[in-house]
Coordinates of C-alpha atoms and ligand atoms in Angstrom, one line a residue:
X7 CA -6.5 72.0 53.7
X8 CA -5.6 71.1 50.7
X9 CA -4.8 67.3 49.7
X10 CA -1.0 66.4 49.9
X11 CA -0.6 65.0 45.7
X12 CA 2.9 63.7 46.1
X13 CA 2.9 60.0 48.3
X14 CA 7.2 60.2 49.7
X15 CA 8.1 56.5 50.7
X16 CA 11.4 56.6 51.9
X17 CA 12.4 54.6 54.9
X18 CA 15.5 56.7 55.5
X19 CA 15.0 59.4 57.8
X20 CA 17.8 62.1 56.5
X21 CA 16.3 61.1 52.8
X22 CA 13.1 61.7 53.6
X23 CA 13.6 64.9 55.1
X24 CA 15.7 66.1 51.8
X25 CA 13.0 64.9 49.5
X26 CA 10.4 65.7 51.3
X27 CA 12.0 69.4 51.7
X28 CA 13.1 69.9 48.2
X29 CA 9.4 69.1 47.1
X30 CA 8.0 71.5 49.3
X31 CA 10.4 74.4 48.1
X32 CA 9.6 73.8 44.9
X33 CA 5.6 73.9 45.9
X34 CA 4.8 70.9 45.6
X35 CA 2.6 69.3 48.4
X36 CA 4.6 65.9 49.6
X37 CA 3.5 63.7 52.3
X38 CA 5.4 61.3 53.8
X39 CA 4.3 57.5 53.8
X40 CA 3.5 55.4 56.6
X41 CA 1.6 51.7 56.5
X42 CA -1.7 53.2 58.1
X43 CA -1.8 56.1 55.2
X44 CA -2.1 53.1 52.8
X45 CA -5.4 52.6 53.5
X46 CA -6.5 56.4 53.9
X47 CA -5.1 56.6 50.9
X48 CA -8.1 54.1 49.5
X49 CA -9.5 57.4 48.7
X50 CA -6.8 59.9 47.2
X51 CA -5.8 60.6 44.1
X52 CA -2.0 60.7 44.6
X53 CA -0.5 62.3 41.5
X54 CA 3.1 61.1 42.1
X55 CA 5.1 58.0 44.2
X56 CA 8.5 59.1 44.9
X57 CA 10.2 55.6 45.7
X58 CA 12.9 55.8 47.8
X59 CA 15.2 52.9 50.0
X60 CA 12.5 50.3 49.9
X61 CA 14.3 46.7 50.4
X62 CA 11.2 44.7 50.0
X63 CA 10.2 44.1 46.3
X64 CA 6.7 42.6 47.2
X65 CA 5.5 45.1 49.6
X66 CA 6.6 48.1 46.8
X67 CA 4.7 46.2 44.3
X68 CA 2.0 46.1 46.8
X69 CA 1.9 49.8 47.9
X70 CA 1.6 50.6 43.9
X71 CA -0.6 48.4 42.7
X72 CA -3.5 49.8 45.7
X73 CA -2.4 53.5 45.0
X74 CA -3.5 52.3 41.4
X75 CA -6.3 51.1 41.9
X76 CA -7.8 55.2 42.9
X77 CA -5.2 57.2 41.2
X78 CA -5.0 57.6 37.3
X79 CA -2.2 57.8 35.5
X80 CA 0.5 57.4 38.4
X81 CA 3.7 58.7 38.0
X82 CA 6.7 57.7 39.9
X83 CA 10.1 59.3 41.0
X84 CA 12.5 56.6 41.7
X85 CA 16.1 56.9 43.4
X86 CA 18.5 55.5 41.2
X87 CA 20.0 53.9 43.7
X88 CA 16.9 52.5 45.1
X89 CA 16.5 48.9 45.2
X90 CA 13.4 48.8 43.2
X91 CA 14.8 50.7 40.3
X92 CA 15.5 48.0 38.2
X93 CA 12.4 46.2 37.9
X94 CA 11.2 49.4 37.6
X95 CA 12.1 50.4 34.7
X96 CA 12.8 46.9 33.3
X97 CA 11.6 47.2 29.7
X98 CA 8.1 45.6 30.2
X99 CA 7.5 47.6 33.3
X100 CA 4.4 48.9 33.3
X101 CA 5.9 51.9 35.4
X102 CA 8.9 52.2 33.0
X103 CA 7.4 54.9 30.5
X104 CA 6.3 57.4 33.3
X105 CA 9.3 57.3 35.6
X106 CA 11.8 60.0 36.1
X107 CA 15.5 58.8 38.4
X108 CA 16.5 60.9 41.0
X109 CA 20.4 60.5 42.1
X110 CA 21.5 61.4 45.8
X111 CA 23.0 63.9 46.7
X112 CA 20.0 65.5 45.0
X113 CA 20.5 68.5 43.1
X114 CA 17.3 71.2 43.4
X115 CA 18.1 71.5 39.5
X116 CA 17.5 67.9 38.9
X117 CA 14.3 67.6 40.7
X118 CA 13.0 70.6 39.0
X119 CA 14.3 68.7 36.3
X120 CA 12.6 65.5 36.3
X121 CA 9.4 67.2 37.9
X122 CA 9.2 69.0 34.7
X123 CA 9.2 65.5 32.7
X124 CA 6.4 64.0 34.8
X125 CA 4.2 66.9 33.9
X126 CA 5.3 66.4 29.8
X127 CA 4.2 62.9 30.5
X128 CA 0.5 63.7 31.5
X129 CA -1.5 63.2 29.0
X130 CA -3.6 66.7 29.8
X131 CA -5.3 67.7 33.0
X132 CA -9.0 69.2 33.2
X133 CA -10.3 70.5 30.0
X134 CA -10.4 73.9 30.9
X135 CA -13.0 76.4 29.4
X136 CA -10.4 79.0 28.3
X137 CA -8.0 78.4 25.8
X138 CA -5.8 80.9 24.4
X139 CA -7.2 81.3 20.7
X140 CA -4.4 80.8 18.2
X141 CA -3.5 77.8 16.4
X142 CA -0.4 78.2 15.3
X143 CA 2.5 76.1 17.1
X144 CA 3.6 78.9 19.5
X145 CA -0.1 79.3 21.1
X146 CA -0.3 75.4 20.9
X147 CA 2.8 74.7 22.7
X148 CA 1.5 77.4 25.3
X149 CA -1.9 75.4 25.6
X150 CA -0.4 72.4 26.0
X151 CA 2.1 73.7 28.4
X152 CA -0.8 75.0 30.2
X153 CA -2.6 71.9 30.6
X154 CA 0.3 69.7 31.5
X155 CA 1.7 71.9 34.2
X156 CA -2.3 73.0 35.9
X157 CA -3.0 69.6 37.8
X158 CA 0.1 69.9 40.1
X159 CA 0.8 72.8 42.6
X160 CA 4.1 73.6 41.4
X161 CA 4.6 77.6 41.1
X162 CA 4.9 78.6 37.3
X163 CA 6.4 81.9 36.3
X164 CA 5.1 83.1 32.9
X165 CA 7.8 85.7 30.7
X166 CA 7.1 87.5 28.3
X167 CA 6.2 91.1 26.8
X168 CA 3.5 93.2 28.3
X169 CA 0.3 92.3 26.2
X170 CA 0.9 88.8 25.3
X171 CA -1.6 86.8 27.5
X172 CA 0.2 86.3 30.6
X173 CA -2.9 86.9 32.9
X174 CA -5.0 85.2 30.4
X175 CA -2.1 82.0 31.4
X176 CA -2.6 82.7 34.5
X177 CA -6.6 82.5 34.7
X178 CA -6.6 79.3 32.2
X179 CA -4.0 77.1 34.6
X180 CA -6.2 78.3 38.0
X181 CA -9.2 76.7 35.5
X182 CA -7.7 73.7 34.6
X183 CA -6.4 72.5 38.3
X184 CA -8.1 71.1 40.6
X185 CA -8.3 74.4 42.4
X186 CA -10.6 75.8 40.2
X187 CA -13.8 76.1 42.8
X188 CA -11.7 78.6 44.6
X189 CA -10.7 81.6 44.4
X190 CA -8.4 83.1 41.6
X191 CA -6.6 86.1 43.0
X192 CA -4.4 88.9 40.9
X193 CA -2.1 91.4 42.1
X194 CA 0.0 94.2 40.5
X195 CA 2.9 94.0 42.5
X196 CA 4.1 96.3 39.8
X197 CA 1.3 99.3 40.6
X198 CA 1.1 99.5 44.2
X199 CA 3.3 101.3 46.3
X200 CA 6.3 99.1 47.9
X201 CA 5.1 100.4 51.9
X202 CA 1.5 99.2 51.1
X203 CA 2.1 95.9 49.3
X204 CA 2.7 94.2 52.5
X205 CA -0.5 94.9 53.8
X206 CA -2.1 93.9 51.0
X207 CA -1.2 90.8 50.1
X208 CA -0.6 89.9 54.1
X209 CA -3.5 91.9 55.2
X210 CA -3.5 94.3 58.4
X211 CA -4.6 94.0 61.9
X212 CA -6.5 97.2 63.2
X213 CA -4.9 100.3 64.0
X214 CA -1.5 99.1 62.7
X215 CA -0.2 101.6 60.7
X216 CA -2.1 105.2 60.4
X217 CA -5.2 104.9 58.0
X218 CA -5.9 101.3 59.2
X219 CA -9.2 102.0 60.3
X220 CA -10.3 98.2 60.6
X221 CA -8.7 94.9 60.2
X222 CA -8.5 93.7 56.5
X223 CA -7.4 90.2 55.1
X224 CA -4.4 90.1 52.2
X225 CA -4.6 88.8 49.2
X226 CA -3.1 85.8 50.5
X227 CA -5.8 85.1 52.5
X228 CA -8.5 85.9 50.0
X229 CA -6.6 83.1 47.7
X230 CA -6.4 80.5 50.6
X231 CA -7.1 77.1 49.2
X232 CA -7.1 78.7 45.4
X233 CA -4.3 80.5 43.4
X234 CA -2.2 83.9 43.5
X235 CA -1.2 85.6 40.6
X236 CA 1.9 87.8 41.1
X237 CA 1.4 89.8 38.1
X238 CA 4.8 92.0 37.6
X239 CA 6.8 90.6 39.9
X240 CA 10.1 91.7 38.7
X241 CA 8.9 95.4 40.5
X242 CA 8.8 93.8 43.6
X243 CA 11.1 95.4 46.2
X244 CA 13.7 93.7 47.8
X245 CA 12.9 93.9 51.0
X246 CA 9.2 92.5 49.9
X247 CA 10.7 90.1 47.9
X248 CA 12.7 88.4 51.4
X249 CA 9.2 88.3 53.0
X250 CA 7.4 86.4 49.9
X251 CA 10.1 84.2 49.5
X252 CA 9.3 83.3 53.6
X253 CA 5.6 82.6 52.8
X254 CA 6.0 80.6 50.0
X255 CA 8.9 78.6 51.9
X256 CA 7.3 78.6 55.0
X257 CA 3.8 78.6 54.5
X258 CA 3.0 80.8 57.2
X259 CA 2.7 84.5 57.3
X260 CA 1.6 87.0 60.0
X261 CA -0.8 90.3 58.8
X262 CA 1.0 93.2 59.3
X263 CA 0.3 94.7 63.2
X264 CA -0.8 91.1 64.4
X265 CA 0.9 88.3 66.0
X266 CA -1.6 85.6 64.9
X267 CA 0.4 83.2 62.5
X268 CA -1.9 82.2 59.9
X269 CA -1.1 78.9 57.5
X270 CA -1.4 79.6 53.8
X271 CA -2.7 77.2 51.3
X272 CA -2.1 78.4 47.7
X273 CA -0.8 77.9 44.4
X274 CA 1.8 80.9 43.2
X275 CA 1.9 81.9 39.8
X276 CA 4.2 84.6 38.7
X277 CA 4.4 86.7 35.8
X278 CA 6.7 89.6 34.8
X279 CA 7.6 91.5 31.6
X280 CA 11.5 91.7 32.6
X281 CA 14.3 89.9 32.2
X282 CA 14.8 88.7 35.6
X283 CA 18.1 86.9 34.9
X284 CA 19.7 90.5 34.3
X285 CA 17.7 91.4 37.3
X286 CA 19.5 89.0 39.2
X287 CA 23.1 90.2 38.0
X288 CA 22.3 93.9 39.1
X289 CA 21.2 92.7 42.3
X290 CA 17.6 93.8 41.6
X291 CA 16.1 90.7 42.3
X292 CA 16.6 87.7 44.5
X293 CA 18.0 84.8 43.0
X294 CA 16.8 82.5 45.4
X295 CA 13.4 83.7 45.2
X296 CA 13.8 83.2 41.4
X297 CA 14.4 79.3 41.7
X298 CA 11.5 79.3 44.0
X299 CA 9.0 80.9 41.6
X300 CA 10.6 79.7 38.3
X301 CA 10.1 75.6 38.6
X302 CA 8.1 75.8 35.4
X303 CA 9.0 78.9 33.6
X304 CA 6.5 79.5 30.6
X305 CA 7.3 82.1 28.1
X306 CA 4.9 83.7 25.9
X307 CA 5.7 84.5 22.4
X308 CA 5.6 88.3 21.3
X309 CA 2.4 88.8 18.4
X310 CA 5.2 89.2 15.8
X311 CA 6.2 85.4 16.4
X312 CA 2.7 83.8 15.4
X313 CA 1.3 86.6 13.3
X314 CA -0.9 83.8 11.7
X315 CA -3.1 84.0 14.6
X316 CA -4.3 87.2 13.5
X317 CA -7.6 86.3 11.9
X318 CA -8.5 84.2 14.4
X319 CA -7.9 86.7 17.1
X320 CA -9.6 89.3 15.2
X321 CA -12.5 87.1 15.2
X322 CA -12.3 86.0 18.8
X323 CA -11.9 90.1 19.8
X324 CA -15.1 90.9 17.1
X325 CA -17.1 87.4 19.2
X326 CA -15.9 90.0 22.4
X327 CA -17.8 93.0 21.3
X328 CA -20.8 91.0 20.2
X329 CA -21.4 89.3 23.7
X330 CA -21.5 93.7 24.4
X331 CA -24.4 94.3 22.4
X332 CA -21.5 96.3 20.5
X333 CA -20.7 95.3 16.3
X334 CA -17.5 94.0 14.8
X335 CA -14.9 95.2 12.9
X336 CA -14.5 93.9 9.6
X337 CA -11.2 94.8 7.6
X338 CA -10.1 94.6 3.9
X339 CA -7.2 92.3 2.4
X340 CA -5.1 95.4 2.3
X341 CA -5.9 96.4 5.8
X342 CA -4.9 92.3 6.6
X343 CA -2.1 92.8 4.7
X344 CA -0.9 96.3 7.0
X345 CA -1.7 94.6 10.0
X346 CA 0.7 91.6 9.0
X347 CA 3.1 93.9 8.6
X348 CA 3.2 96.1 11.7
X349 CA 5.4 95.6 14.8
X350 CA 2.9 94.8 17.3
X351 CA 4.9 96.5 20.5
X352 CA 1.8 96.1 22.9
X353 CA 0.6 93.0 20.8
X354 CA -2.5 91.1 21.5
X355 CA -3.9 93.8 24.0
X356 CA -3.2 96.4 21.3
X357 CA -4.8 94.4 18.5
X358 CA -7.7 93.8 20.4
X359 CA -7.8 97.7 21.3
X360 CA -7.5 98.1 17.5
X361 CA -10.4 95.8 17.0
X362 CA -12.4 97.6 19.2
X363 CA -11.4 101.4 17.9
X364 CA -12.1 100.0 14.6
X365 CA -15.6 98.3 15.4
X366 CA -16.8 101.7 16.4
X367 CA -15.1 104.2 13.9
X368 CA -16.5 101.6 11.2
X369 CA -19.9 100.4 12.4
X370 CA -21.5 99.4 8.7
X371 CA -18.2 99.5 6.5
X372 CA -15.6 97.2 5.9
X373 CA -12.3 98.4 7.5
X374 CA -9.5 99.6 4.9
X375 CA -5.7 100.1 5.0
X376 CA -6.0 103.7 4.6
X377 CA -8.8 103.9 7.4
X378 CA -6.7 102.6 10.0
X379 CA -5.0 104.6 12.1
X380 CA -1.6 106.1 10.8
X381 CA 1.1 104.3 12.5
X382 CA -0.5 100.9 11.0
X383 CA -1.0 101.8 7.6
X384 CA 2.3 101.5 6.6
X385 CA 3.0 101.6 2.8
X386 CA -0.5 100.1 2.8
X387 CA -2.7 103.0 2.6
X388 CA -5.2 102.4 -0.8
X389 CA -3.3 99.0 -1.4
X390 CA -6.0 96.5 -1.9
X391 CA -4.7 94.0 -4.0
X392 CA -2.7 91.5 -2.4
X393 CA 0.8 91.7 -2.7
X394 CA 2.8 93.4 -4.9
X395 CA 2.2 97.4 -5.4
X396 CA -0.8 98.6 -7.2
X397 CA 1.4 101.5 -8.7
X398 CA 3.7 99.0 -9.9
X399 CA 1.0 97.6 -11.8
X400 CA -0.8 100.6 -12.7
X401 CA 3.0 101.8 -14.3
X402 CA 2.6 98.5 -16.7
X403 CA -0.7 98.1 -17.1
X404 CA -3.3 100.8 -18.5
X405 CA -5.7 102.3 -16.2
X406 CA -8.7 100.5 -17.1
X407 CA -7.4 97.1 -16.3
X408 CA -6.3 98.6 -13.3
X409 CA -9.4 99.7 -12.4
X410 CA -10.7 96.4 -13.6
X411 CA -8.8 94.7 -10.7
X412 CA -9.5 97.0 -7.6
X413 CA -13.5 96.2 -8.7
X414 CA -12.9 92.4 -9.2
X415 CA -10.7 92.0 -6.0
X416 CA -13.1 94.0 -3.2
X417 CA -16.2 91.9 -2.3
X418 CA -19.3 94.5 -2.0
X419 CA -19.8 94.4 2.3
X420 CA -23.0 93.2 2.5
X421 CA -24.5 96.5 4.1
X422 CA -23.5 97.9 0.5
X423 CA -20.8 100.4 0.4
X424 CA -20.4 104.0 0.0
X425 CA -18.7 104.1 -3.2
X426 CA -17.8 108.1 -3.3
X427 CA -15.8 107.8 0.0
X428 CA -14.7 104.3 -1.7
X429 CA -13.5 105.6 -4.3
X430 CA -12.4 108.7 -3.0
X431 CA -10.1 105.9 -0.3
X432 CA -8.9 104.4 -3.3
X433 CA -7.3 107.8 -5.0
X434 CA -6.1 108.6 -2.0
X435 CA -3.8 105.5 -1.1
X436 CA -2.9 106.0 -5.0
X437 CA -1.7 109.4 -4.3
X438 CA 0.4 108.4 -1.2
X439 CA 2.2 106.0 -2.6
X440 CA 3.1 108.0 -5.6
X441 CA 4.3 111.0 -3.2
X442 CA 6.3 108.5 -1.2
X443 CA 7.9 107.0 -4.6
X444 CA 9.0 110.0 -6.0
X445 CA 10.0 111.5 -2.4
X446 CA 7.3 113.9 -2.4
X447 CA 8.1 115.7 -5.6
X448 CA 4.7 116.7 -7.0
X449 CA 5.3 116.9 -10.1
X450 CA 7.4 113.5 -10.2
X451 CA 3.7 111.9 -8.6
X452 CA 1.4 113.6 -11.4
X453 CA 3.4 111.6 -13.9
X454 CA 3.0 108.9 -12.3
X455 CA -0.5 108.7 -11.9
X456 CA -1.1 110.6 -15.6
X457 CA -2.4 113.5 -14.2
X458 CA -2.2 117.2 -14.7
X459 CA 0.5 118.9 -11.8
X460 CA -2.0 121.5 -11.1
X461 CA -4.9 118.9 -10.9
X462 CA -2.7 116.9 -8.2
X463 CA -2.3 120.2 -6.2
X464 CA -5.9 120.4 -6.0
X465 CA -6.5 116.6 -4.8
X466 CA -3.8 117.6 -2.1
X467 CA -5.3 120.3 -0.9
X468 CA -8.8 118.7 -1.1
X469 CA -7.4 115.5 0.8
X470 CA -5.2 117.4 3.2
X471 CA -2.1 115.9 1.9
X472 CA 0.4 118.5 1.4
X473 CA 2.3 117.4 4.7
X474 CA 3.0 114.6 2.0
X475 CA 4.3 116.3 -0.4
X476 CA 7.6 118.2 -1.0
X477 CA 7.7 122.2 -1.5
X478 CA 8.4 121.7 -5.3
Ligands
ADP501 N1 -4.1 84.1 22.7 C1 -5.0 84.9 23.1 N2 -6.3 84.6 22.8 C2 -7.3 85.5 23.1 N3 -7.1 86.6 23.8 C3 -5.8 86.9 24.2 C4 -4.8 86.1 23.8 N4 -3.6 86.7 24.3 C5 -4.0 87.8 24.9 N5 -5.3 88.0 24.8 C6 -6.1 89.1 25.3 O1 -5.2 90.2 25.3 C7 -5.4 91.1 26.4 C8 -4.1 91.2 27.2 O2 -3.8 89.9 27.8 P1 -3.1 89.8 29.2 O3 -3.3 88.4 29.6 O4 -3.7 90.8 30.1 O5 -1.6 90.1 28.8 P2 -0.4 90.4 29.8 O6 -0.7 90.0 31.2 O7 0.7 89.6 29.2 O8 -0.1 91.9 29.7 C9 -6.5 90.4 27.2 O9 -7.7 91.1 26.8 C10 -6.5 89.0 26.8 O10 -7.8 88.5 26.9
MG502 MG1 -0.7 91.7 32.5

């Protein structure tokens, strides 16, 4: 079983209880102190005190000072009203920087609360091998986040749109806690049909329902001592939702057809792409089950909010396909440039698709605005100067200098180029971007590139761009 973290003293029974209640709602693992656990716990590496009606001053100091002695970093939750608060955090104390005060009547809200600043004030918890790549402050404050919140059991419910690394969340707090020799379990609550969801994360005694041909254990049980990712859980029915929020309160669960209770040991991470708080308010989802899962809500940014992080990820996607015997993708300034501005609706998954789509299409070649698909191109098609339009400049400038530029600015890939289809990339982007200035009016376009009407007719036959163009 796994190790209570949470050490309750509190010699008032009804106290106790609520603390010792509250914690365990909120996942947490409390145990409640008694002088003969003081010397068990020689050996355990509490990760919390929660110091309660304690007259005695000397014995409190005592209790601490021998937790100490095997437990890094301890943190304390003190009741204010608690005789030992004020030496506690006495300026001086040396418990005074990693306290949080608890008032009674206690409020769920507040404990979530102050729980929440005892994990800010760890300084990190096992270096985990997966990080989320990014280093711009939204994917630092999610690694961080990640870190402080994996050495605890507390459930953590991770937002956010579908694509932006809530598994990959998911996978790196499991890594980091101290259940990370057991299993990691995932489940689409989302993808599998409401009357067999039961049976699978509770598992089935034989015969119980038609097609249960043998006994099978949930997913539950398959994650016993590790953790359970809830992927999707805003799909979760109602009536499902009422018999999750039992197991995680009550720890115990029975497999569907058998009367066997079994004891469940794991820690709950859930992730959804919906607003559950509307949910909620149309009486879609449970709000009680909400405060269960939510103690440490972590929302992931959308790809549009750290669109820095695209080189990095590109590289980390490319680092990927390499580790598949497969070759990376390698794009242009203007294709950077069209990626930075694209909306990114099924972000990092759908840039690292791109990657991949691209890696193939463009084995040898460097990857070019007007190369990528359609819908990312933008305005960007040709473009591969950075900023500004090249049309703009070829309108000021005269052609030579233009040409000048394009050569200057693009870097010959080192497996050499194709210059014909380089070129021929080139006149095309050109062609687009006049079409598009002069709303498709041909002749409008040959002006602007200096060309003959009829000889711009040809290129947009040749190119198959008369879609482009207007019936002028
Ligand atoms: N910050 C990141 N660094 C590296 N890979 C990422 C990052 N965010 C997402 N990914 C990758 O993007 C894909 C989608 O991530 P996933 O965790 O499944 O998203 P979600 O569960 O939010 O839909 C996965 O291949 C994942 O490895
Ligand atoms: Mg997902």
């Amino acid at each position: 079983m796994q190790k209570s973290n949470i050490l309750v003293i509190e010699p008032d029974e009804a106290r106790a209880d609520n603390i010792v209640w509250a914690l365990i709602f909120l996942g947490y693992y409390p145990q409640l102190w008694n002088p003969s656990l003081v010397a068990d716990s020689a050996t355990q590496d509490w990760r919390a005190v929660y110091v309660g009606s304690l007259d005695d001053r000397d014995a409190c100091r005592g209790i601490l000072e021998s937790l100490e002695q095997h437990s890094k970093q301890l943190l304390l939750l003190v009741a204010a009203d608690s005789p030992q608060a004020t030496w506690l955090t006495a300026d001086g104390s040396a418990y005074s920087e990693r306290l949080e005060l608890l008032e009674f009547p206690l409020r769920y809200e507040r404990l979530a609360d102050a729980m929440r600043g005892l994990h800010a004030r760890l300084s990190g918890g096992i270096p985990g091998p997966q990080r989320l790549v990014g280093s711009s402050q939204a994917m630092a404050r999610v690694n961080a986040l990640i870190q402080q919140v994996a050495p605890f059991d507390s459930s953590v419910l991770v937002l956010g749109e579908s694509g932006t690394g809530k598994e990959m969340v998911a996978r790196g707090i499991h890594d980091c806690s101290p259940r990370r020799d057991k299993p990691f379990v995932a489940i689409n609550c989302g993808a599998i049909p409401a009357e067999l969801l039961e049976s699978e994360l509770f598992g089935h005694e034989k015969g119980s329902f038609t097609g249960a041909i043998s006994a099978r254990k949930g997913r539950f049980e398959m994650a016993e001592g590790g953790t359970l990712f809830l992927d999707e859980i805003g799909d979760m029915s109602l009536p499902m939702q009422v018999k999750l929020l039992r197991v995680l309160q009550e720890r115990m669960y029975e497999r569907v057809g058998g009367n066997r209770t079994l004891r469940s040991n794991v820690r709950i991470i859930a992730a959804t792409h919906r607003n559950l708080e509307r949910a909620i308010v149309e009486g879609r989802f449970r709000e009680d089950l909400y405060y269960r899962l939510s103690v440490f809500p972590l929302e992931m940014p959308s790809l549009r909010q750290h669109l820095e992080d695209l080189p990095e990820l590109i590289t980390e996607f490319n680092q990927r396909l390499l580790r598949r015997g497969l070759g990376g993708a390698r794009f242009s300034g203007g294709a950077m440039q069209a990626l930075r501005q694209y909306g990114w609706p099924g972000n990092v998954r759908e840039l690292s698709n791109l990657v991949e789509r691209m890696a193939i299409l463009y084995p040898q070649s460097e990857v070019r605005a007007s190369d990528l698909p359609e819908k990312y191109r933008g305005a960007h098609a040709g473009e591969e100067v950075a900023g500004g339009s090249l049309l703009a400049m070829l309108d000021e400038h005269p052609p030579t200098l233009a040409g000048a530029m394009l050569e200057t600015d693009m870097l010959l890939p080192e497996g050499g180029v194709d210059l014909k289809d380089h070129l021929a990339d080139i006149e095309v982007g050109l062609i687009r971007q006049a079409l598009d200035n002069t709303d498709g009016v041909v002749a409008h376009a040959a002006k602007l590139l200096r060309m003959q009407r009829t000889t711009l007719v040809e290129k947009l036959r040749k190119y198959g761009l008369q879609s482009g163009a207007a019936a002028h």
